Short mmCIF file of C-alpha atoms in Angstrom, two decimals:
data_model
loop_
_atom_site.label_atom_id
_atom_site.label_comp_id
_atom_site.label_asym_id
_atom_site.label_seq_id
_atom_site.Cartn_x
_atom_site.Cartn_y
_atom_site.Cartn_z
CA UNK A 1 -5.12 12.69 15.25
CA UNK A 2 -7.61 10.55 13.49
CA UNK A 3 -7.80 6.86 15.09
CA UNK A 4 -6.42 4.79 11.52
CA UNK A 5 -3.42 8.08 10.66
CA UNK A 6 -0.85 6.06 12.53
CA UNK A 7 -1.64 3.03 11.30
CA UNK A 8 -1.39 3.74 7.79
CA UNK A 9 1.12 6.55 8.12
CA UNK A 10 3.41 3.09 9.61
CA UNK A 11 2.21 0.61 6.74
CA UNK A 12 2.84 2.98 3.99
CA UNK A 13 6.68 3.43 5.32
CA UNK A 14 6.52 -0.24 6.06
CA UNK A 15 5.97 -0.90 1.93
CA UNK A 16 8.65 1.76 1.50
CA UNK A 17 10.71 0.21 3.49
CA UNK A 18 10.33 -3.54 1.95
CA UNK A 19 10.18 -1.76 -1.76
CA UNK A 20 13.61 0.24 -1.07
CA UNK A 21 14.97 -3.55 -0.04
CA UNK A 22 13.58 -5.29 -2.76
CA UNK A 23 16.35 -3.12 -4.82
CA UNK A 24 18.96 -4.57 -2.59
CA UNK A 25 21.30 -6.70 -4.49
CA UNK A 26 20.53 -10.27 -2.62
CA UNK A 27 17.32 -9.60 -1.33
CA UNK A 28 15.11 -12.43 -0.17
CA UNK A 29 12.60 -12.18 -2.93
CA UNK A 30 10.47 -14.90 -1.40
CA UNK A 31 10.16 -12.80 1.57
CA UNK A 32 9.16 -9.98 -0.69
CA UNK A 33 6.36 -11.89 -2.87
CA UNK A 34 5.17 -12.81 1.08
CA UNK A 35 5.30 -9.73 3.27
CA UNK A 36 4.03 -7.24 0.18
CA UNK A 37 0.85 -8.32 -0.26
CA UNK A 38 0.24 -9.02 3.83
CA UNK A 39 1.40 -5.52 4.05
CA UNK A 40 -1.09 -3.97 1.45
CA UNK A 41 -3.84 -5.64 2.36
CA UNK A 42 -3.16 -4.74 6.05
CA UNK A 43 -3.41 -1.31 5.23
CA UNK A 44 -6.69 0.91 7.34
CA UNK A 45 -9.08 3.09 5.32
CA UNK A 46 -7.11 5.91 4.16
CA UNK A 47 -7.53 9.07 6.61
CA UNK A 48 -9.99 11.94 5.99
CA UNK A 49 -8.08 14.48 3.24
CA UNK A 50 -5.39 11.74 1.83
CA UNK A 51 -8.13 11.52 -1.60
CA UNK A 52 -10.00 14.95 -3.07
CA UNK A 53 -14.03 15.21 -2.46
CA UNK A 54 -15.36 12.83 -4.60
CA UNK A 55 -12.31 10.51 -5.48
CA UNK A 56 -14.07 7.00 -6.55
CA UNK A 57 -11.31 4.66 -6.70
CA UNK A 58 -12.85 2.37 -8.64
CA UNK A 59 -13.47 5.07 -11.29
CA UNK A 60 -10.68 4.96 -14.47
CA UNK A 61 -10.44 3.45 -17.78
CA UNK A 62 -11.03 -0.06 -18.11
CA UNK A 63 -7.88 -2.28 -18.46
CA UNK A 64 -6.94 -5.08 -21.31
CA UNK A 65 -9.20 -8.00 -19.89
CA UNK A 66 -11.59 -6.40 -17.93
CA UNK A 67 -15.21 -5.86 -18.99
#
């Protein structure tokens, strides 16, 4: 197994996890709006395969805003 697969594989079902709460009726949404972005920007490189040949993530149509 590839050295950052459990790591990610764990933070991805961590945001699950926090996403299938923030449904919750009486969720603590200031625990949300703090643990979802530490969470995200936790997360490793992706591992080898998860994106096609190529993929440029940065690649797409440009937003309202941006340019």
């Amino acid at each position: 197994m590839c050295p950052n697969c459990e790591d990610f594989a764990r933070t991805v079902v961590m945001l699950g996890q926090l996403a299938l709460y923030a449904d919750t009726v009486g969720a603590d949404l200031d625990f949300i709006d703090a643990i979802g972005p530490s969470l995200a920007v936790s997360l490793p490189e992706p591992p080898p395969g998860v994106f096609p040949p190529g993929y440029d993530p940065t690649d797409g149509p440009e937003y309202p805003g941006q340019g």
